[in-house]
Amino acid sequence: MSELAPLIADLALILVSAGIMTLIFKKLGQPLVLGYIVAGFICSPHFSWTPSVIDSASIHIWADIGVIFLLFSLGLEFSIKKIVKVGGPAIIAALTIIFGMIFLGYTVGSSFGWKRMDAIFLGGMIAMSSTTIIYKAFDDLGLKNKKFASLVLSILILEDILAVVLMVVLSTMAVSSSFEGKELIWSIGKLVFFLILWFTVGIYLIPLILRKMKKLMNEETLLVVALGLCFGMVVVAAKTGFSAAFGAFIMGSILAETVEAEKIDRLVKPVKDLFGAIFFVSVGMMVDPSMIVQYAWPIVAITLAVILGQMFFGTVGVLLSGQPLKTAMQSGFSLTQIGEFAFIIASLGVTLGVTDHFLYPIVVAVSVITIFVTPYMIRLSEPAYGFVSRHLPDKWMAFLDRYASGSSPASTEKSRWKEFLSSIILSTIVYTIICVAITFLSLHFLQPVMAEWLGLKWGNLATAAVTIVVLSPFLRAIMIKNGKAGLFLALWNESPGNRAPLVATRVLRFFIAMAFVFYVLEKLLSLSVGVLFVVALVLGIAILMMRRLQRTSARIEKTFLDNLRSRELEAEYKGEKKPEYASKLLSKDLHLADFDIPADSPWAGHTLQDLDFGKKYGVHVVSILRGNVRINIPKAADRIYPQDRIQVFASDSELEAFGRIIAESSTPADDTAYIESEMQITRITVGENSSLKGKSLRESGLRNKYHCILAGIEKSDGTLFSPDVTTPFEEGDILWVVGEHRHLKMLVLGKE
């Protein structure tokens, strides 16, 4: 008998334990992540009453793959474009929380005499709240349609994205073992450079490839291609000095902008769930009870730091962003836990060998405690607000109300200049990064090949020519791109004083583009500086004057923007995109929410006029989403049908009450109804005294009287055929009849 490989035996133990514990935790209504951690503890050598994992090194490799899948899936959910959409309040609040919690974590770690790197990693671990836990808590408590819940979820989106950036910064610190400002600035600059480069090139190329290959893509090939892109990006990220998880996140963010994103997410989910379970089980395997007892006081201190720190910095951050005190406190009290990213950052520290092993079980213990108290903290927010509002001085409350409602709009001219400059700076940075990448690839890869083929002199000349030709559309975009349409002319015509600065922006960008030409020529051709400058100037003017390059540049930009908007365009076509005014309603006590009409809803089939939601419940229907069709601003005569999704706007309390009414109006399933309505097929023999003898199918009343269907007639010789409606039934015929049990019984007995 062959011996089972240790890895297979270990996987069997892990998955069986994880399966049992997740069922138990599901029954208890607790997060599955905790079930995985408990399963890992049971599989570890620290728990002596059960078998232990043999080959832990291989399990950790699988856990690393789990991190890759978790970050890839995160990228698919939270695309880079969402950073722009979350809005100013979420950005201000998220940055306040992250910097505040990192400082608090570092302070707590240092107070226990821990190493500097342990304290810094602790700050990173407690800086991020758990998206999964908070989303589940909101769902369980029926708070998803509350105004503060939308803000909290926006903060979590930004925190998840910034957590990936934080991992890169921590990795850089760990590898360099240095905290010098220059190195940190260089690392952040390198991060931004590659982030923009990969995102720009990826958004341009990958949707094109997926569209071209669409006819060849079934679910299997799409999954393989998506995972191939993911792991390819992992390798590229590792080669450029970043973590594997960062590469997976970037590729997920790129694929999130394609029309295939939801399908890829659905296909990857089972694989992610499997490897993610192994990762969280591996987290539980590192829990050492003796170490938890030894570090009981740090666990208590860090738990209090997480709960009180997130409450304080969350509330302050949301207040600073201009939200009312009640919304700020509800948001701050919702963020009082740590979750998935704490484990990932802890795992990163152990993998890099820069943190002590005691930090891992401490963070797991803190996570378990804070996750359990999350629902109670959310419920506590309103009573806490009532207490604070009663005891806070009236002057302070008035100041907070003024701060939340106050705004000072900038003048039209200033806002136009701001919009124009931000637009051209962004486009210049993007095109400059693309030009840097092209120049680097040309000088390091194309030049050696050309020199080998044509000799050094002619090879360098050919490389210079090819490089400048490839660069030319992007150089022209740097020179001439005017930002958003019409802004340049609007500012030019608005005031003669604007013209000199506008011309200056053109001249500056011309010399930035010319610098690339000069650099390429200087590296490849042996000419004097003066000659190089003249040649670069002539080539720059030629690039600027060529109309064909203008069309090429415009076509490249249009393709990129179309690819970037492809998912939005598909959502508009399918009626899944919310109106533009949705975000404006959030600043009031009104916002949009979607509700699904149950299949058995008593509202189904009725018109909006009959239902009169506005008068009865205070909600107003702005859209009806039915399959791929969207009916905006429906008429009073429009009807609601089962499985429709209606989009309504109202206040928080009205939406909450409306959601409760929808849930209560749905008829609960009755098991006996399923049994009684089950369809059966039976055989009925036409006897001598049968009421069916001599009657045709039309005369028998099988369908109208007995609600049954004749499937066929079997003759005495065994032949089965479908009769004509006028053919009479003969004695000895066997009728194959389909219907409900009670109707078949009545047919056999001859009752109506």
mmCIF file of N, CA and C in Angstrom, residues 497-613:
data_model
loop_
_atom_site.group_PDB
_atom_site.id
_atom_site.type_symbol
_atom_site.label_atom_id
_atom_site.label_comp_id
_atom_site.label_asym_id
_atom_site.label_seq_id
_atom_site.Cartn_x
_atom_site.Cartn_y
_atom_site.Cartn_z
ATOM 1 N N GLY A 497 -4.886 88.658 -18.848
ATOM 2 C CA GLY A 497 -3.869 88.286 -17.879
ATOM 3 C C GLY A 497 -3.633 86.790 -17.791
ATOM 4 N N ASN A 498 -4.574 86.005 -18.317
ATOM 5 C CA ASN A 498 -4.409 84.547 -18.273
ATOM 6 C C ASN A 498 -3.496 84.033 -19.382
ATOM 7 N N ARG A 499 -3.269 84.868 -20.425
ATOM 8 C CA ARG A 499 -2.625 84.344 -21.631
ATOM 9 C C ARG A 499 -1.152 84.024 -21.427
ATOM 10 N N ALA A 500 -0.452 84.866 -20.698
ATOM 11 C CA ALA A 500 0.975 84.600 -20.468
ATOM 12 C C ALA A 500 1.181 83.293 -19.690
ATOM 13 N N PRO A 501 0.441 83.037 -18.570
ATOM 14 C CA PRO A 501 0.601 81.751 -17.880
ATOM 15 C C PRO A 501 0.231 80.551 -18.748
ATOM 16 N N LEU A 502 -0.786 80.713 -19.599
ATOM 17 C CA LEU A 502 -1.188 79.602 -20.468
ATOM 18 C C LEU A 502 -0.095 79.274 -21.481
ATOM 19 N N VAL A 503 0.500 80.323 -22.062
ATOM 20 C CA VAL A 503 1.614 80.106 -23.001
ATOM 21 C C VAL A 503 2.793 79.470 -22.272
ATOM 22 N N ALA A 504 3.033 79.901 -21.046
ATOM 23 C CA ALA A 504 4.152 79.349 -20.265
ATOM 24 C C ALA A 504 3.984 77.849 -20.041
ATOM 25 N N THR A 505 2.740 77.401 -19.780
ATOM 26 C CA THR A 505 2.518 75.957 -19.586
ATOM 27 C C THR A 505 2.850 75.185 -20.864
ATOM 28 N N ARG A 506 2.525 75.781 -22.037
ATOM 29 C CA ARG A 506 2.845 75.134 -23.314
ATOM 30 C C ARG A 506 4.362 75.048 -23.518
ATOM 31 N N VAL A 507 5.053 76.142 -23.250
ATOM 32 C CA VAL A 507 6.512 76.179 -23.457
ATOM 33 C C VAL A 507 7.204 75.188 -22.531
ATOM 34 N N LEU A 508 6.791 75.171 -21.269
ATOM 35 C CA LEU A 508 7.398 74.252 -20.299
ATOM 36 C C LEU A 508 7.219 72.806 -20.744
ATOM 37 N N ARG A 509 6.014 72.465 -21.187
ATOM 38 C CA ARG A 509 5.769 71.078 -21.613
ATOM 39 C C ARG A 509 6.527 70.741 -22.893
ATOM 40 N N PHE A 510 6.724 71.727 -23.761
ATOM 41 C CA PHE A 510 7.518 71.495 -24.978
ATOM 42 C C PHE A 510 8.950 71.102 -24.612
ATOM 43 N N PHE A 511 9.527 71.794 -23.634
ATOM 44 C CA PHE A 511 10.916 71.490 -23.248
ATOM 45 C C PHE A 511 11.015 70.165 -22.484
ATOM 46 N N ILE A 512 9.943 69.778 -21.766
ATOM 47 C CA ILE A 512 9.937 68.450 -21.129
ATOM 48 C C ILE A 512 9.991 67.365 -22.197
ATOM 49 N N ALA A 513 9.183 67.531 -23.249
ATOM 50 C CA ALA A 513 9.182 66.556 -24.340
ATOM 51 C C ALA A 513 10.511 66.554 -25.080
ATOM 52 N N MET A 514 11.045 67.746 -25.330
ATOM 53 C CA MET A 514 12.317 67.835 -26.048
ATOM 54 C C MET A 514 13.457 67.196 -25.242
ATOM 55 N N ALA A 515 13.350 67.230 -23.910
ATOM 56 C CA ALA A 515 14.384 66.638 -23.059
ATOM 57 C C ALA A 515 14.511 65.139 -23.312
ATOM 58 N N PHE A 516 13.413 64.481 -23.605
ATOM 59 C CA PHE A 516 13.463 63.041 -23.910
ATOM 60 C C PHE A 516 14.228 62.797 -25.209
ATOM 61 N N VAL A 517 13.917 63.625 -26.219
ATOM 62 C CA VAL A 517 14.616 63.484 -27.504
ATOM 63 C C VAL A 517 16.113 63.716 -27.306
ATOM 64 N N PHE A 518 16.449 64.752 -26.571
ATOM 65 C CA PHE A 518 17.852 65.079 -26.313
ATOM 66 C C PHE A 518 18.544 63.920 -25.583
ATOM 67 N N TYR A 519 17.880 63.354 -24.589
ATOM 68 C CA TYR A 519 18.486 62.271 -23.786
ATOM 69 C C TYR A 519 18.749 61.045 -24.659
ATOM 70 N N VAL A 520 17.791 60.669 -25.507
ATOM 71 C CA VAL A 520 17.958 59.500 -26.384
ATOM 72 C C VAL A 520 19.114 59.721 -27.345
ATOM 73 N N LEU A 521 19.163 60.903 -27.962
ATOM 74 C CA LEU A 521 20.242 61.205 -28.911
ATOM 75 C C LEU A 521 21.596 61.233 -28.212
ATOM 76 N N GLU A 522 21.643 61.812 -27.010
ATOM 77 C CA GLU A 522 22.907 61.921 -26.277
ATOM 78 C C GLU A 522 23.448 60.551 -25.881
ATOM 79 N N LYS A 523 22.557 59.618 -25.563
ATOM 80 C CA LYS A 523 22.974 58.282 -25.148
ATOM 81 C C LYS A 523 23.443 57.426 -26.325
ATOM 82 N N LEU A 524 22.913 57.705 -27.520
ATOM 83 C CA LEU A 524 23.162 56.802 -28.643
ATOM 84 C C LEU A 524 24.057 57.388 -29.733
ATOM 85 N N LEU A 525 24.142 58.724 -29.828
ATOM 86 C CA LEU A 525 24.923 59.330 -30.908
ATOM 87 C C LEU A 525 26.060 60.160 -30.336
ATOM 88 N N SER A 526 27.207 60.099 -30.983
ATOM 89 C CA SER A 526 28.396 60.846 -30.533
ATOM 90 C C SER A 526 28.420 62.206 -31.212
ATOM 91 N N LEU A 527 27.640 63.141 -30.697
ATOM 92 C CA LEU A 527 27.570 64.490 -31.244
ATOM 93 C C LEU A 527 27.795 65.492 -30.116
ATOM 94 N N SER A 528 28.188 66.710 -30.498
ATOM 95 C CA SER A 528 28.409 67.751 -29.492
ATOM 96 C C SER A 528 27.078 68.188 -28.898
ATOM 97 N N VAL A 529 27.142 68.814 -27.735
ATOM 98 C CA VAL A 529 25.931 69.240 -27.034
ATOM 99 C C VAL A 529 25.128 70.228 -27.870
ATOM 100 N N GLY A 530 25.810 71.159 -28.523
ATOM 101 C CA GLY A 530 25.127 72.157 -29.348
ATOM 102 C C GLY A 530 24.364 71.514 -30.489
ATOM 103 N N VAL A 531 25.034 70.579 -31.180
ATOM 104 C CA VAL A 531 24.378 69.893 -32.306
ATOM 105 C C VAL A 531 23.182 69.084 -31.809
ATOM 106 N N LEU A 532 23.385 68.388 -30.685
ATOM 107 C CA LEU A 532 22.291 67.593 -30.118
ATOM 108 C C LEU A 532 21.095 68.475 -29.777
ATOM 109 N N PHE A 533 21.354 69.662 -29.227
ATOM 110 C CA PHE A 533 20.273 70.565 -28.854
ATOM 111 C C PHE A 533 19.506 71.018 -30.093
ATOM 112 N N VAL A 534 20.226 71.367 -31.147
ATOM 113 C CA VAL A 534 19.570 71.824 -32.383
ATOM 114 C C VAL A 534 18.741 70.700 -32.987
ATOM 115 N N VAL A 535 19.326 69.478 -33.058
ATOM 116 C CA VAL A 535 18.599 68.334 -33.630
ATOM 117 C C VAL A 535 17.346 68.040 -32.802
ATOM 118 N N ALA A 536 17.499 68.081 -31.475
ATOM 119 C CA ALA A 536 16.349 67.825 -30.604
ATOM 120 C C ALA A 536 15.270 68.885 -30.799
ATOM 121 N N LEU A 537 15.679 70.142 -30.957
ATOM 122 C CA LEU A 537 14.722 71.232 -31.167
ATOM 123 C C LEU A 537 13.965 71.045 -32.473
ATOM 124 N N VAL A 538 14.700 70.700 -33.554
ATOM 125 C CA VAL A 538 14.070 70.488 -34.864
ATOM 126 C C VAL A 538 13.078 69.317 -34.796
ATOM 127 N N LEU A 539 13.531 68.215 -34.190
ATOM 128 C CA LEU A 539 12.645 67.054 -34.079
ATOM 129 C C LEU A 539 11.421 67.374 -33.222
ATOM 130 N N GLY A 540 11.612 68.168 -32.168
ATOM 131 C CA GLY A 540 10.486 68.558 -31.318
ATOM 132 C C GLY A 540 9.461 69.362 -32.094
ATOM 133 N N ILE A 541 9.941 70.333 -32.898
ATOM 134 C CA ILE A 541 9.025 71.147 -33.711
ATOM 135 C C ILE A 541 8.315 70.273 -34.741
ATOM 136 N N ALA A 542 9.061 69.321 -35.345
ATOM 137 C CA ALA A 542 8.460 68.418 -36.337
ATOM 138 C C ALA A 542 7.349 67.572 -35.706
ATOM 139 N N ILE A 543 7.623 67.052 -34.506
ATOM 140 C CA ILE A 543 6.610 66.260 -33.801
ATOM 141 C C ILE A 543 5.379 67.110 -33.512
ATOM 142 N N LEU A 544 5.595 68.357 -33.137
ATOM 143 C CA LEU A 544 4.503 69.255 -32.812
ATOM 144 C C LEU A 544 3.648 69.571 -34.037
ATOM 145 N N MET A 545 4.248 69.646 -35.223
ATOM 146 C CA MET A 545 3.552 70.080 -36.428
ATOM 147 C C MET A 545 2.864 68.941 -37.177
ATOM 148 N N MET A 546 3.215 67.677 -36.893
ATOM 149 C CA MET A 546 2.682 66.566 -37.688
ATOM 150 C C MET A 546 1.238 66.252 -37.295
ATOM 151 N N ARG A 547 0.319 66.377 -38.263
ATOM 152 C CA ARG A 547 -1.098 66.124 -38.023
ATOM 153 C C ARG A 547 -1.370 64.637 -37.774
ATOM 154 N N ARG A 548 -0.625 63.776 -38.464
ATOM 155 C CA ARG A 548 -0.842 62.336 -38.292
ATOM 156 C C ARG A 548 -0.590 61.925 -36.843
ATOM 157 N N LEU A 549 0.437 62.527 -36.246
ATOM 158 C CA LEU A 549 0.731 62.215 -34.840
ATOM 159 C C LEU A 549 -0.400 62.670 -33.933
ATOM 160 N N GLN A 550 -1.038 63.780 -34.305
ATOM 161 C CA GLN A 550 -2.173 64.270 -33.515
ATOM 162 C C GLN A 550 -3.292 63.233 -33.514
ATOM 163 N N ARG A 551 -3.581 62.668 -34.704
ATOM 164 C CA ARG A 551 -4.634 61.655 -34.797
ATOM 165 C C ARG A 551 -4.249 60.389 -34.029
ATOM 166 N N THR A 552 -2.966 59.995 -34.142
ATOM 167 C CA THR A 552 -2.499 58.793 -33.426
ATOM 168 C C THR A 552 -2.605 58.987 -31.921
ATOM 169 N N SER A 553 -2.154 60.145 -31.466
ATOM 170 C CA SER A 553 -2.211 60.449 -30.036
ATOM 171 C C SER A 553 -3.650 60.462 -29.538
ATOM 172 N N ALA A 554 -4.554 61.091 -30.306
ATOM 173 C CA ALA A 554 -5.966 61.157 -29.916
ATOM 174 C C ALA A 554 -6.592 59.766 -29.903
ATOM 175 N N ARG A 555 -6.200 58.918 -30.880
ATOM 176 C CA ARG A 555 -6.753 57.562 -30.945
ATOM 177 C C ARG A 555 -6.300 56.722 -29.749
ATOM 178 N N ILE A 556 -5.018 56.850 -29.372
ATOM 179 C CA ILE A 556 -4.497 56.112 -28.212
ATOM 180 C C ILE A 556 -5.233 56.531 -26.943
ATOM 181 N N GLU A 557 -5.409 57.850 -26.781
ATOM 182 C CA GLU A 557 -6.084 58.348 -25.576
ATOM 183 C C GLU A 557 -7.542 57.918 -25.550
ATOM 184 N N LYS A 558 -8.206 57.951 -26.713
ATOM 185 C CA LYS A 558 -9.619 57.547 -26.775
ATOM 186 C C LYS A 558 -9.767 56.071 -26.416
ATOM 187 N N THR A 559 -8.860 55.232 -26.931
ATOM 188 C CA THR A 559 -8.916 53.800 -26.611
ATOM 189 C C THR A 559 -8.752 53.571 -25.124
ATOM 190 N N PHE A 560 -7.802 54.287 -24.518
ATOM 191 C CA PHE A 560 -7.575 54.153 -23.074
ATOM 192 C C PHE A 560 -8.822 54.556 -22.292
ATOM 193 N N LEU A 561 -9.406 55.716 -22.634
ATOM 194 C CA LEU A 561 -10.574 56.214 -21.898
ATOM 195 C C LEU A 561 -11.790 55.313 -22.110
ATOM 196 N N ASP A 562 -11.950 54.787 -23.337
ATOM 197 C CA ASP A 562 -13.054 53.854 -23.596
ATOM 198 C C ASP A 562 -12.892 52.588 -22.757
ATOM 199 N N ASN A 563 -11.652 52.086 -22.690
ATOM 200 C CA ASN A 563 -11.395 50.896 -21.871
ATOM 201 C C ASN A 563 -11.655 51.185 -20.396
ATOM 202 N N LEU A 564 -11.266 52.386 -19.967
ATOM 203 C CA LEU A 564 -11.440 52.765 -18.566
ATOM 204 C C LEU A 564 -12.915 52.877 -18.208
ATOM 205 N N ARG A 565 -13.724 53.296 -19.182
ATOM 206 C CA ARG A 565 -15.150 53.498 -18.934
ATOM 207 C C ARG A 565 -16.009 52.320 -19.380
ATOM 208 N N SER A 566 -15.377 51.254 -19.861
ATOM 209 C CA SER A 566 -16.141 50.162 -20.459
ATOM 210 C C SER A 566 -17.125 49.545 -19.473
ATOM 211 N N ARG A 567 -16.686 49.395 -18.231
ATOM 212 C CA ARG A 567 -17.584 48.780 -17.248
ATOM 213 C C ARG A 567 -18.745 49.718 -16.916
ATOM 214 N N GLU A 568 -18.472 51.018 -16.844
ATOM 215 C CA GLU A 568 -19.541 51.990 -16.586
ATOM 216 C C GLU A 568 -20.544 52.011 -17.735
ATOM 217 N N LEU A 569 -20.015 51.961 -18.977
ATOM 218 C CA LEU A 569 -20.905 51.968 -20.135
ATOM 219 C C LEU A 569 -21.800 50.735 -20.145
ATOM 220 N N GLU A 570 -21.220 49.582 -19.768
ATOM 221 C CA GLU A 570 -22.020 48.359 -19.694
ATOM 222 C C GLU A 570 -23.080 48.483 -18.598
ATOM 223 N N ALA A 571 -22.693 49.089 -17.459
ATOM 224 C CA ALA A 571 -23.648 49.262 -16.356
ATOM 225 C C ALA A 571 -24.800 50.173 -16.771
ATOM 226 N N GLU A 572 -24.492 51.238 -17.541
ATOM 227 C CA GLU A 572 -25.541 52.131 -18.038
ATOM 228 C C GLU A 572 -26.482 51.377 -18.971
ATOM 229 N N TYR A 573 -25.877 50.533 -19.826
ATOM 230 C CA TYR A 573 -26.687 49.763 -20.777
ATOM 231 C C TYR A 573 -27.620 48.805 -20.039
ATOM 232 N N LYS A 574 -27.107 48.187 -18.983
ATOM 233 C CA LYS A 574 -27.904 47.220 -18.228
ATOM 234 C C LYS A 574 -28.790 47.881 -17.177
ATOM 235 N N GLY A 575 -28.635 49.208 -17.007
ATOM 236 C CA GLY A 575 -29.441 49.893 -16.011
ATOM 237 C C GLY A 575 -28.993 49.671 -14.588
ATOM 238 N N GLU A 576 -27.685 49.452 -14.389
ATOM 239 C CA GLU A 576 -27.165 49.160 -13.052
ATOM 240 C C GLU A 576 -26.465 50.357 -12.417
ATOM 241 N N LYS A 577 -26.278 51.425 -13.160
ATOM 242 C CA LYS A 577 -25.518 52.570 -12.649
ATOM 243 C C LYS A 577 -26.464 53.572 -11.998
ATOM 244 N N LYS A 578 -26.084 54.031 -10.806
ATOM 245 C CA LYS A 578 -26.911 55.015 -10.102
ATOM 246 C C LYS A 578 -26.759 56.389 -10.743
ATOM 247 N N PRO A 579 -27.772 57.230 -10.662
ATOM 248 C CA PRO A 579 -27.687 58.569 -11.245
ATOM 249 C C PRO A 579 -26.580 59.395 -10.603
ATOM 250 N N GLU A 580 -26.137 60.421 -11.315
ATOM 251 C CA GLU A 580 -25.033 61.267 -10.845
ATOM 252 C C GLU A 580 -25.405 62.027 -9.566
ATOM 253 N N TYR A 581 -26.719 62.294 -9.374
ATOM 254 C CA TYR A 581 -27.092 63.095 -8.218
ATOM 255 C C TYR A 581 -27.096 62.283 -6.922
ATOM 256 N N ALA A 582 -26.800 60.961 -6.998
ATOM 257 C CA ALA A 582 -26.862 60.121 -5.798
ATOM 258 C C ALA A 582 -25.911 60.608 -4.722
ATOM 259 N N SER A 583 -24.689 60.995 -5.140
ATOM 260 C CA SER A 583 -23.695 61.433 -4.150
ATOM 261 C C SER A 583 -24.095 62.757 -3.507
ATOM 262 N N LYS A 584 -24.849 63.610 -4.240
ATOM 263 C CA LYS A 584 -25.258 64.894 -3.684
ATOM 264 C C LYS A 584 -26.322 64.709 -2.591
ATOM 265 N N LEU A 585 -27.144 63.680 -2.742
ATOM 266 C CA LEU A 585 -28.171 63.445 -1.741
ATOM 267 C C LEU A 585 -27.576 63.049 -0.399
ATOM 268 N N LEU A 586 -26.354 62.444 -0.421
ATOM 269 C CA LEU A 586 -25.724 61.983 0.815
ATOM 270 C C LEU A 586 -25.411 63.131 1.762
ATOM 271 N N SER A 587 -25.221 64.338 1.209
ATOM 272 C CA SER A 587 -24.909 65.474 2.069
ATOM 273 C C SER A 587 -26.147 65.943 2.838
ATOM 274 N N LYS A 588 -27.336 65.503 2.408
ATOM 275 C CA LYS A 588 -28.577 65.821 3.121
ATOM 276 C C LYS A 588 -28.980 64.591 3.926
ATOM 277 N N ASP A 589 -30.212 64.626 4.441
ATOM 278 C CA ASP A 589 -30.716 63.440 5.144
ATOM 279 C C ASP A 589 -31.433 62.519 4.169
ATOM 280 N N LEU A 590 -31.058 62.563 2.907
ATOM 281 C CA LEU A 590 -31.672 61.726 1.882
ATOM 282 C C LEU A 590 -30.577 60.966 1.139
ATOM 283 N N HIS A 591 -30.882 59.758 0.737
ATOM 284 C CA HIS A 591 -29.975 59.076 -0.173
ATOM 285 C C HIS A 591 -30.708 57.957 -0.889
ATOM 286 N N LEU A 592 -30.072 57.450 -1.941
ATOM 287 C CA LEU A 592 -30.672 56.415 -2.773
ATOM 288 C C LEU A 592 -30.404 55.041 -2.180
ATOM 289 N N ALA A 593 -31.330 54.133 -2.384
ATOM 290 C CA ALA A 593 -31.143 52.743 -1.968
ATOM 291 C C ALA A 593 -31.900 51.844 -2.938
ATOM 292 N N ASP A 594 -31.373 50.636 -3.120
ATOM 293 C CA ASP A 594 -31.999 49.658 -4.007
ATOM 294 C C ASP A 594 -32.712 48.598 -3.174
ATOM 295 N N PHE A 595 -33.883 48.184 -3.637
ATOM 296 C CA PHE A 595 -34.628 47.109 -2.980
ATOM 297 C C PHE A 595 -35.117 46.133 -4.045
ATOM 298 N N ASP A 596 -34.995 44.841 -3.761
ATOM 299 C CA ASP A 596 -35.482 43.803 -4.669
ATOM 300 C C ASP A 596 -36.902 43.400 -4.274
ATOM 301 N N ILE A 597 -37.767 43.304 -5.275
ATOM 302 C CA ILE A 597 -39.151 42.897 -5.027
ATOM 303 C C ILE A 597 -39.199 41.371 -4.993
ATOM 304 N N PRO A 598 -39.603 40.776 -3.854
ATOM 305 C CA PRO A 598 -39.639 39.305 -3.779
ATOM 306 C C PRO A 598 -40.609 38.715 -4.798
ATOM 307 N N ALA A 599 -40.370 37.450 -5.142
ATOM 308 C CA ALA A 599 -41.208 36.789 -6.146
ATOM 309 C C ALA A 599 -42.662 36.688 -5.694
ATOM 310 N N ASP A 600 -42.870 36.573 -4.356
ATOM 311 C CA ASP A 600 -44.235 36.415 -3.851
ATOM 312 C C ASP A 600 -44.775 37.686 -3.203
ATOM 313 N N SER A 601 -44.227 38.846 -3.607
ATOM 314 C CA SER A 601 -44.645 40.111 -3.004
ATOM 315 C C SER A 601 -46.088 40.443 -3.388
ATOM 316 N N PRO A 602 -46.894 40.902 -2.429
ATOM 317 C CA PRO A 602 -48.274 41.305 -2.759
ATOM 318 C C PRO A 602 -48.324 42.555 -3.640
ATOM 319 N N TRP A 603 -47.185 43.275 -3.760
ATOM 320 C CA TRP A 603 -47.145 44.468 -4.612
ATOM 321 C C TRP A 603 -47.048 44.116 -6.104
ATOM 322 N N ALA A 604 -46.625 42.888 -6.395
ATOM 323 C CA ALA A 604 -46.368 42.497 -7.786
ATOM 324 C C ALA A 604 -47.635 42.650 -8.627
ATOM 325 N N GLY A 605 -47.476 43.283 -9.782
ATOM 326 C CA GLY A 605 -48.584 43.469 -10.714
ATOM 327 C C GLY A 605 -49.353 44.760 -10.518
ATOM 328 N N HIS A 606 -49.096 45.477 -9.423
ATOM 329 C CA HIS A 606 -49.821 46.724 -9.156
ATOM 330 C C HIS A 606 -49.062 47.923 -9.715
ATOM 331 N N THR A 607 -49.799 48.968 -10.026
ATOM 332 C CA THR A 607 -49.180 50.194 -10.535
ATOM 333 C C THR A 607 -48.631 51.014 -9.373
ATOM 334 N N LEU A 608 -47.720 51.940 -9.699
ATOM 335 C CA LEU A 608 -47.171 52.830 -8.673
ATOM 336 C C LEU A 608 -48.255 53.723 -8.082
ATOM 337 N N GLN A 609 -49.248 54.053 -8.899
ATOM 338 C CA GLN A 609 -50.354 54.879 -8.400
ATOM 339 C C GLN A 609 -51.150 54.120 -7.336
ATOM 340 N N ASP A 610 -51.397 52.826 -7.584
ATOM 341 C CA ASP A 610 -52.127 52.013 -6.606
ATOM 342 C C ASP A 610 -51.316 51.838 -5.323
ATOM 343 N N LEU A 611 -50.013 51.615 -5.480
ATOM 344 C CA LEU A 611 -49.166 51.339 -4.319
ATOM 345 C C LEU A 611 -48.934 52.597 -3.485
ATOM 346 N N ASP A 612 -48.783 53.748 -4.148
ATOM 347 C CA ASP A 612 -48.666 55.053 -3.468
ATOM 348 C C ASP A 612 -47.615 55.029 -2.344
ATOM 349 N N PHE A 613 -46.374 54.621 -2.711
ATOM 350 C CA PHE A 613 -45.295 54.509 -1.729
ATOM 351 C C PHE A 613 -45.008 55.846 -1.038
#
